[in-house]
């Protein structure tokens, strides 16, 4: 299944687009997404450690705007957002 | 009574006057206006401006949660609250956030205003990218949103 990850904050530096797209197996979880993004960074940014830290300290948000845990099962074509550490105001 | 909005700065600037109009009522004897502005220095670096990024839906949800918590945690039931946050590129001195609160008495107005800004800093998915000279810029390190990793 195809999953789109919307990028926010520091994770916007991961791509010129506003999202990343991955092919994942059915019943994949947020943990799998984290691993996929790290693989992508290894491949495209020579394993940039700062970028990987961002991924590992990020939360993820479901299409219906809930923060979801690492074992959340993603449904087909669901749009997920990555939520890096925050600091507005 | 609550008003919340994320404002795209390309379309409109934040307005204290709008905040004042919203919270104004003869029910309330105390009003506090807080505004955050872009300052010219951070961590010994000269800052030229800040780009704010926002997950709008989650930000609004967090504002509503913070407002509702004030009922239970602070026991401030009768209140008017106006919260707007900017997104996009802001120059020095421009307003990034307005929090206006009105309550019956000053004690609760001060407490509520402080509570809202501190909780927003901790919980609302807003990000800042500082811009410096020579086209240099960096996303500021923030606080992770609590998530379960098991």
Short mmCIF file of N, CA, C and O in Angstrom, two decimals, chain B residues 12-115:
data_model
loop_
_atom_site.label_atom_id
_atom_site.label_comp_id
_atom_site.label_asym_id
_atom_site.label_seq_id
_atom_site.Cartn_x
_atom_site.Cartn_y
_atom_site.Cartn_z
N UNK B 12 -3.10 38.09 6.05
CA UNK B 12 -3.62 38.99 7.09
C UNK B 12 -2.63 39.06 8.24
O UNK B 12 -1.92 38.09 8.50
N UNK B 13 -2.59 40.19 8.95
CA UNK B 13 -1.76 40.28 10.15
C UNK B 13 -2.63 40.08 11.40
O UNK B 13 -3.84 40.29 11.35
N UNK B 14 -1.99 39.67 12.48
CA UNK B 14 -2.74 39.50 13.73
C UNK B 14 -3.12 40.88 14.27
O UNK B 14 -2.35 41.83 14.13
N UNK B 15 -4.29 40.95 14.90
CA UNK B 15 -4.80 42.26 15.32
C UNK B 15 -5.26 42.23 16.79
O UNK B 15 -6.17 41.48 17.15
N UNK B 16 -4.63 43.10 17.58
CA UNK B 16 -5.03 43.23 18.99
C UNK B 16 -6.46 43.78 19.08
O UNK B 16 -7.22 43.41 19.96
N UNK B 17 -6.81 44.61 18.11
CA UNK B 17 -8.15 45.22 18.11
C UNK B 17 -9.23 44.13 17.99
O UNK B 17 -10.24 44.16 18.70
N UNK B 18 -8.98 43.16 17.12
CA UNK B 18 -9.94 42.06 16.97
C UNK B 18 -10.04 41.26 18.27
O UNK B 18 -11.12 40.83 18.67
N UNK B 19 -8.88 41.08 18.92
CA UNK B 19 -8.87 40.36 20.20
C UNK B 19 -9.71 41.11 21.23
O UNK B 19 -10.52 40.53 21.96
N UNK B 20 -9.50 42.42 21.27
CA UNK B 20 -10.22 43.26 22.23
C UNK B 20 -11.73 43.20 21.99
O UNK B 20 -12.52 43.07 22.92
N UNK B 21 -12.11 43.27 20.72
CA UNK B 21 -13.54 43.20 20.39
C UNK B 21 -14.15 41.88 20.84
O UNK B 21 -15.28 41.82 21.31
N UNK B 22 -13.37 40.79 20.69
CA UNK B 22 -13.91 39.48 21.02
C UNK B 22 -14.11 39.30 22.52
O UNK B 22 -15.13 38.76 22.95
N UNK B 23 -13.12 39.73 23.32
CA UNK B 23 -13.22 39.43 24.77
C UNK B 23 -14.00 40.49 25.54
O UNK B 23 -14.34 40.28 26.71
N UNK B 24 -14.26 41.61 24.91
CA UNK B 24 -14.89 42.73 25.60
C UNK B 24 -16.31 42.39 26.08
O UNK B 24 -17.15 41.96 25.30
N UNK B 25 -16.54 42.55 27.37
CA UNK B 25 -17.87 42.30 27.94
C UNK B 25 -17.94 42.91 29.34
O UNK B 25 -16.95 42.92 30.08
N UNK B 26 -19.12 43.43 29.68
CA UNK B 26 -19.27 44.04 31.01
C UNK B 26 -19.32 42.99 32.11
O UNK B 26 -19.29 43.31 33.29
N UNK B 27 -19.37 41.71 31.70
CA UNK B 27 -19.30 40.62 32.70
C UNK B 27 -17.93 40.55 33.37
O UNK B 27 -17.79 40.05 34.47
N UNK B 28 -16.90 40.99 32.63
CA UNK B 28 -15.52 40.78 33.07
C UNK B 28 -14.87 42.08 33.54
O UNK B 28 -14.97 43.10 32.87
N UNK B 29 -14.17 41.96 34.68
CA UNK B 29 -13.51 43.15 35.23
C UNK B 29 -12.03 43.20 34.93
O UNK B 29 -11.36 44.20 35.24
N UNK B 30 -11.48 42.12 34.33
CA UNK B 30 -10.03 42.10 34.09
C UNK B 30 -9.73 41.50 32.72
O UNK B 30 -10.26 40.44 32.37
N UNK B 31 -8.89 42.19 31.98
CA UNK B 31 -8.46 41.68 30.67
C UNK B 31 -6.94 41.72 30.59
O UNK B 31 -6.32 42.67 31.05
N UNK B 32 -6.36 40.66 30.01
CA UNK B 32 -4.91 40.62 29.81
C UNK B 32 -4.67 40.35 28.32
O UNK B 32 -5.26 39.43 27.75
N UNK B 33 -3.77 41.13 27.74
CA UNK B 33 -3.38 40.92 26.34
C UNK B 33 -1.92 40.52 26.31
O UNK B 33 -1.07 41.28 26.79
N UNK B 34 -1.65 39.36 25.74
CA UNK B 34 -0.26 38.93 25.56
C UNK B 34 0.01 38.86 24.07
O UNK B 34 -0.78 38.29 23.31
N UNK B 35 1.13 39.45 23.64
CA UNK B 35 1.53 39.24 22.25
C UNK B 35 2.99 38.84 22.21
O UNK B 35 3.81 39.35 22.99
N UNK B 36 3.30 37.88 21.36
CA UNK B 36 4.68 37.46 21.12
C UNK B 36 5.15 38.09 19.83
O UNK B 36 4.40 38.10 18.84
N UNK B 37 6.36 38.64 19.82
CA UNK B 37 6.88 39.28 18.60
C UNK B 37 8.25 38.71 18.24
O UNK B 37 8.94 38.16 19.10
N UNK B 38 8.64 38.88 17.01
CA UNK B 38 9.94 38.38 16.54
C UNK B 38 11.03 39.33 17.01
O UNK B 38 10.97 40.53 16.72
N UNK B 39 12.01 38.79 17.76
CA UNK B 39 13.08 39.66 18.26
C UNK B 39 14.37 39.44 17.47
O UNK B 39 14.52 38.44 16.77
N UNK B 40 15.28 40.38 17.63
CA UNK B 40 16.44 40.43 16.73
C UNK B 40 17.63 39.59 17.17
O UNK B 40 18.66 39.59 16.48
N UNK B 41 17.53 38.92 18.31
CA UNK B 41 18.67 38.14 18.81
C UNK B 41 18.18 36.83 19.39
O UNK B 41 17.15 36.80 20.05
N UNK B 42 18.93 35.76 19.15
CA UNK B 42 18.66 34.50 19.84
C UNK B 42 19.96 33.71 19.89
O UNK B 42 20.63 33.56 18.88
N UNK B 43 20.30 33.23 21.07
CA UNK B 43 21.55 32.46 21.24
C UNK B 43 22.75 33.18 20.63
O UNK B 43 23.55 32.58 19.90
N UNK B 44 22.87 34.48 20.91
CA UNK B 44 23.99 35.30 20.41
C UNK B 44 24.05 35.41 18.89
O UNK B 44 25.11 35.70 18.34
N UNK B 45 22.95 35.15 18.23
CA UNK B 45 22.92 35.31 16.78
C UNK B 45 21.96 36.45 16.44
O UNK B 45 20.91 36.59 17.07
N UNK B 46 22.32 37.21 15.42
CA UNK B 46 21.42 38.26 14.93
C UNK B 46 20.36 37.61 14.05
O UNK B 46 20.70 36.94 13.07
N UNK B 47 19.13 37.83 14.42
CA UNK B 47 18.01 37.21 13.68
C UNK B 47 17.37 38.26 12.77
O UNK B 47 17.14 39.39 13.19
N UNK B 48 17.08 37.87 11.53
CA UNK B 48 16.45 38.80 10.59
C UNK B 48 14.95 38.58 10.49
O UNK B 48 14.20 39.50 10.13
N UNK B 49 14.52 37.38 10.78
CA UNK B 49 13.10 37.07 10.70
C UNK B 49 12.88 35.60 11.06
O UNK B 49 13.84 34.85 11.26
N UNK B 50 11.63 35.21 11.18
CA UNK B 50 11.31 33.82 11.53
C UNK B 50 10.19 33.32 10.61
O UNK B 50 9.20 34.03 10.38
N UNK B 51 10.38 32.10 10.10
CA UNK B 51 9.28 31.42 9.41
C UNK B 51 8.60 30.49 10.42
O UNK B 51 9.26 29.67 11.06
N UNK B 52 7.29 30.65 10.54
CA UNK B 52 6.51 29.77 11.42
C UNK B 52 5.80 28.73 10.56
O UNK B 52 5.19 29.07 9.55
N UNK B 53 5.89 27.48 11.00
CA UNK B 53 5.18 26.40 10.34
C UNK B 53 4.18 25.83 11.35
O UNK B 53 4.43 25.89 12.57
N UNK B 54 3.09 25.29 10.86
CA UNK B 54 2.03 24.85 11.78
C UNK B 54 1.25 23.68 11.20
O UNK B 54 0.99 23.64 10.00
N UNK B 55 0.91 22.71 12.04
CA UNK B 55 -0.08 21.70 11.67
C UNK B 55 -1.41 22.27 12.15
O UNK B 55 -1.81 22.09 13.31
N UNK B 56 -2.09 22.97 11.27
CA UNK B 56 -3.22 23.82 11.69
C UNK B 56 -4.28 23.08 12.50
O UNK B 56 -4.72 23.56 13.55
N UNK B 57 -4.69 21.91 12.02
CA UNK B 57 -5.79 21.20 12.70
C UNK B 57 -5.38 20.79 14.12
O UNK B 57 -6.16 20.92 15.07
N UNK B 58 -4.14 20.31 14.25
CA UNK B 58 -3.68 19.90 15.59
C UNK B 58 -3.48 21.11 16.50
O UNK B 58 -3.68 21.02 17.71
N UNK B 59 -3.05 22.21 15.92
CA UNK B 59 -2.87 23.43 16.71
C UNK B 59 -4.21 23.89 17.29
O UNK B 59 -4.33 24.15 18.49
N UNK B 60 -5.22 23.94 16.44
CA UNK B 60 -6.55 24.36 16.91
C UNK B 60 -7.07 23.40 17.98
O UNK B 60 -7.61 23.80 19.01
N UNK B 61 -6.84 22.11 17.74
CA UNK B 61 -7.27 21.10 18.73
C UNK B 61 -6.56 21.35 20.07
O UNK B 61 -7.19 21.28 21.13
N UNK B 62 -5.28 21.65 20.03
CA UNK B 62 -4.54 21.88 21.27
C UNK B 62 -5.03 23.13 21.98
O UNK B 62 -5.15 23.16 23.20
N UNK B 63 -5.36 24.19 21.21
CA UNK B 63 -5.89 25.42 21.83
C UNK B 63 -7.21 25.11 22.56
O UNK B 63 -7.45 25.59 23.67
N UNK B 64 -8.05 24.30 21.90
CA UNK B 64 -9.35 23.97 22.52
C UNK B 64 -9.16 23.14 23.78
O UNK B 64 -9.85 23.35 24.79
N UNK B 65 -8.21 22.21 23.72
CA UNK B 65 -7.94 21.38 24.91
C UNK B 65 -7.44 22.23 26.07
O UNK B 65 -7.85 22.06 27.21
N UNK B 66 -6.54 23.15 25.76
CA UNK B 66 -5.97 24.01 26.81
C UNK B 66 -7.08 24.86 27.44
O UNK B 66 -7.16 25.01 28.66
N UNK B 67 -7.95 25.39 26.60
CA UNK B 67 -9.08 26.20 27.08
C UNK B 67 -9.98 25.37 28.00
O UNK B 67 -10.35 25.80 29.09
N UNK B 68 -10.29 24.15 27.56
CA UNK B 68 -11.18 23.30 28.36
C UNK B 68 -10.53 22.87 29.66
O UNK B 68 -11.20 22.75 30.68
N UNK B 69 -9.24 22.65 29.63
CA UNK B 69 -8.53 22.26 30.85
C UNK B 69 -8.57 23.35 31.91
O UNK B 69 -8.50 23.07 33.10
N UNK B 70 -8.63 24.60 31.45
CA UNK B 70 -8.67 25.71 32.40
C UNK B 70 -9.90 25.60 33.30
O UNK B 70 -9.86 26.01 34.46
N UNK B 71 -10.97 25.01 32.77
CA UNK B 71 -12.16 24.76 33.59
C UNK B 71 -11.83 23.85 34.76
O UNK B 71 -12.13 24.14 35.91
N UNK B 72 -11.21 22.71 34.42
CA UNK B 72 -10.95 21.70 35.45
C UNK B 72 -9.74 22.02 36.32
O UNK B 72 -9.81 22.02 37.53
N UNK B 73 -8.60 22.30 35.67
CA UNK B 73 -7.35 22.46 36.43
C UNK B 73 -7.29 23.77 37.20
O UNK B 73 -6.77 23.82 38.31
N UNK B 74 -7.77 24.85 36.57
CA UNK B 74 -7.63 26.16 37.21
C UNK B 74 -8.95 26.62 37.83
O UNK B 74 -8.99 27.62 38.54
N UNK B 75 -10.01 25.88 37.52
CA UNK B 75 -11.34 26.24 38.00
C UNK B 75 -11.74 27.67 37.61
O UNK B 75 -12.26 28.41 38.42
N UNK B 76 -11.40 28.01 36.36
CA UNK B 76 -11.82 29.32 35.85
C UNK B 76 -12.88 29.06 34.78
O UNK B 76 -12.57 28.71 33.65
N UNK B 77 -14.12 29.18 35.19
CA UNK B 77 -15.21 28.76 34.30
C UNK B 77 -15.71 29.91 33.42
O UNK B 77 -15.93 29.74 32.23
N UNK B 78 -15.85 31.05 34.04
CA UNK B 78 -16.43 32.18 33.31
C UNK B 78 -15.31 33.01 32.70
O UNK B 78 -14.59 33.72 33.40
N UNK B 79 -15.15 32.91 31.37
CA UNK B 79 -13.99 33.56 30.76
C UNK B 79 -14.21 33.74 29.26
O UNK B 79 -15.01 33.02 28.64
N UNK B 80 -13.46 34.68 28.70
CA UNK B 80 -13.40 34.82 27.24
C UNK B 80 -11.93 34.71 26.85
O UNK B 80 -11.06 35.31 27.50
N UNK B 81 -11.67 33.90 25.83
CA UNK B 81 -10.28 33.66 25.43
C UNK B 81 -10.17 33.80 23.91
O UNK B 81 -10.96 33.21 23.17
N UNK B 82 -9.18 34.54 23.48
CA UNK B 82 -8.90 34.74 22.05
C UNK B 82 -7.46 34.31 21.82
O UNK B 82 -6.54 34.82 22.46
N UNK B 83 -7.26 33.31 20.95
CA UNK B 83 -5.89 32.85 20.65
C UNK B 83 -5.72 32.82 19.13
O UNK B 83 -6.46 32.12 18.43
N UNK B 84 -4.75 33.56 18.64
CA UNK B 84 -4.39 33.46 17.23
C UNK B 84 -2.88 33.31 17.12
O UNK B 84 -2.13 33.93 17.88
N UNK B 85 -2.45 32.46 16.19
CA UNK B 85 -1.02 32.27 15.94
C UNK B 85 -0.77 32.46 14.45
O UNK B 85 -1.57 32.03 13.62
N UNK B 86 0.34 33.11 14.13
CA UNK B 86 0.68 33.36 12.72
C UNK B 86 1.45 32.18 12.14
O UNK B 86 2.12 31.44 12.86
N UNK B 87 1.33 32.00 10.82
CA UNK B 87 2.24 31.10 10.12
C UNK B 87 2.75 31.78 8.86
O UNK B 87 2.08 32.66 8.30
N UNK B 88 3.98 31.40 8.45
CA UNK B 88 4.63 32.07 7.33
C UNK B 88 5.81 32.89 7.82
O UNK B 88 6.23 32.76 8.97
N UNK B 89 6.35 33.74 6.94
CA UNK B 89 7.56 34.51 7.29
C UNK B 89 7.18 35.82 7.98
O UNK B 89 6.41 36.62 7.44
N UNK B 90 7.77 36.04 9.16
CA UNK B 90 7.54 37.28 9.90
C UNK B 90 8.85 38.04 10.05
O UNK B 90 9.88 37.46 10.39
N UNK B 91 8.78 39.35 9.82
CA UNK B 91 9.94 40.21 10.02
C UNK B 91 10.08 40.57 11.49
O UNK B 91 9.16 40.33 12.29
N UNK B 92 11.22 41.17 11.82
CA UNK B 92 11.46 41.61 13.21
C UNK B 92 10.31 42.49 13.68
O UNK B 92 9.83 43.35 12.93
N UNK B 93 9.88 42.28 14.91
CA UNK B 93 8.84 43.12 15.50
C UNK B 93 7.42 42.72 15.14
O UNK B 93 6.46 43.22 15.74
N UNK B 94 7.27 41.82 14.18
CA UNK B 94 5.90 41.42 13.82
C UNK B 94 5.33 40.45 14.86
O UNK B 94 6.08 39.70 15.49
N UNK B 95 4.02 40.45 14.97
CA UNK B 95 3.35 39.68 16.02
C UNK B 95 3.12 38.25 15.54
O UNK B 95 2.49 38.03 14.50
N UNK B 96 3.61 37.28 16.35
CA UNK B 96 3.44 35.87 15.98
C UNK B 96 2.26 35.24 16.72
O UNK B 96 1.68 34.27 16.24
N UNK B 97 1.93 35.77 17.89
CA UNK B 97 0.82 35.19 18.66
C UNK B 97 0.13 36.27 19.49
O UNK B 97 0.79 37.20 19.99
N UNK B 98 -1.17 36.14 19.57
CA UNK B 98 -1.95 36.98 20.50
C UNK B 98 -2.79 36.06 21.37
O UNK B 98 -3.49 35.18 20.86
N UNK B 99 -2.67 36.28 22.67
CA UNK B 99 -3.56 35.60 23.62
C UNK B 99 -4.24 36.70 24.42
O UNK B 99 -3.57 37.47 25.12
N UNK B 100 -5.54 36.79 24.29
CA UNK B 100 -6.28 37.78 25.08
C UNK B 100 -7.27 37.03 25.95
O UNK B 100 -7.96 36.12 25.47
N UNK B 101 -7.27 37.36 27.23
CA UNK B 101 -8.22 36.69 28.14
C UNK B 101 -8.98 37.74 28.93
O UNK B 101 -8.44 38.80 29.26
N UNK B 102 -10.21 37.42 29.24
CA UNK B 102 -11.01 38.27 30.12
C UNK B 102 -11.69 37.39 31.16
O UNK B 102 -12.23 36.33 30.82
N UNK B 103 -11.58 37.81 32.42
CA UNK B 103 -12.20 37.07 33.53
C UNK B 103 -12.86 38.08 34.47
O UNK B 103 -12.72 39.29 34.28
N UNK B 104 -13.51 37.55 35.48
CA UNK B 104 -14.15 38.45 36.44
C UNK B 104 -13.12 39.28 37.19
O UNK B 104 -13.28 40.47 37.40
N UNK B 105 -12.05 38.58 37.64
CA UNK B 105 -11.06 39.25 38.50
C UNK B 105 -9.65 39.11 37.94
O UNK B 105 -9.35 38.17 37.19
N UNK B 106 -8.74 40.02 38.35
CA UNK B 106 -7.38 40.05 37.78
C UNK B 106 -6.57 38.80 38.11
O UNK B 106 -5.78 38.34 37.29
N UNK B 107 -6.76 38.24 39.32
CA UNK B 107 -5.96 37.05 39.70
C UNK B 107 -6.13 35.94 38.68
O UNK B 107 -5.17 35.38 38.18
N UNK B 108 -7.38 35.64 38.36
CA UNK B 108 -7.62 34.54 37.42
C UNK B 108 -7.21 34.91 36.00
O UNK B 108 -6.75 34.05 35.24
N UNK B 109 -7.31 36.17 35.64
CA UNK B 109 -6.91 36.59 34.29
C UNK B 109 -5.40 36.39 34.09
O UNK B 109 -4.95 35.87 33.07
N UNK B 110 -4.61 36.80 35.11
CA UNK B 110 -3.15 36.61 35.01
C UNK B 110 -2.80 35.12 34.95
O UNK B 110 -1.98 34.68 34.14
N UNK B 111 -3.43 34.34 35.80
CA UNK B 111 -3.13 32.90 35.85
C UNK B 111 -3.48 32.23 34.52
O UNK B 111 -2.71 31.47 33.96
N UNK B 112 -4.65 32.57 34.01
CA UNK B 112 -5.13 31.94 32.77
C UNK B 112 -4.22 32.30 31.58
O UNK B 112 -3.83 31.43 30.80
N UNK B 113 -3.86 33.57 31.47
CA UNK B 113 -3.02 34.01 30.35
C UNK B 113 -1.68 33.27 30.37
O UNK B 113 -1.21 32.77 29.34
N UNK B 114 -1.07 33.19 31.55
CA UNK B 114 0.23 32.52 31.68
C UNK B 114 0.11 31.03 31.38
O UNK B 114 0.95 30.44 30.70
N UNK B 115 -0.97 30.44 31.88
CA UNK B 115 -1.20 29.01 31.66
C UNK B 115 -1.29 28.71 30.16
O UNK B 115 -0.67 27.78 29.65
#
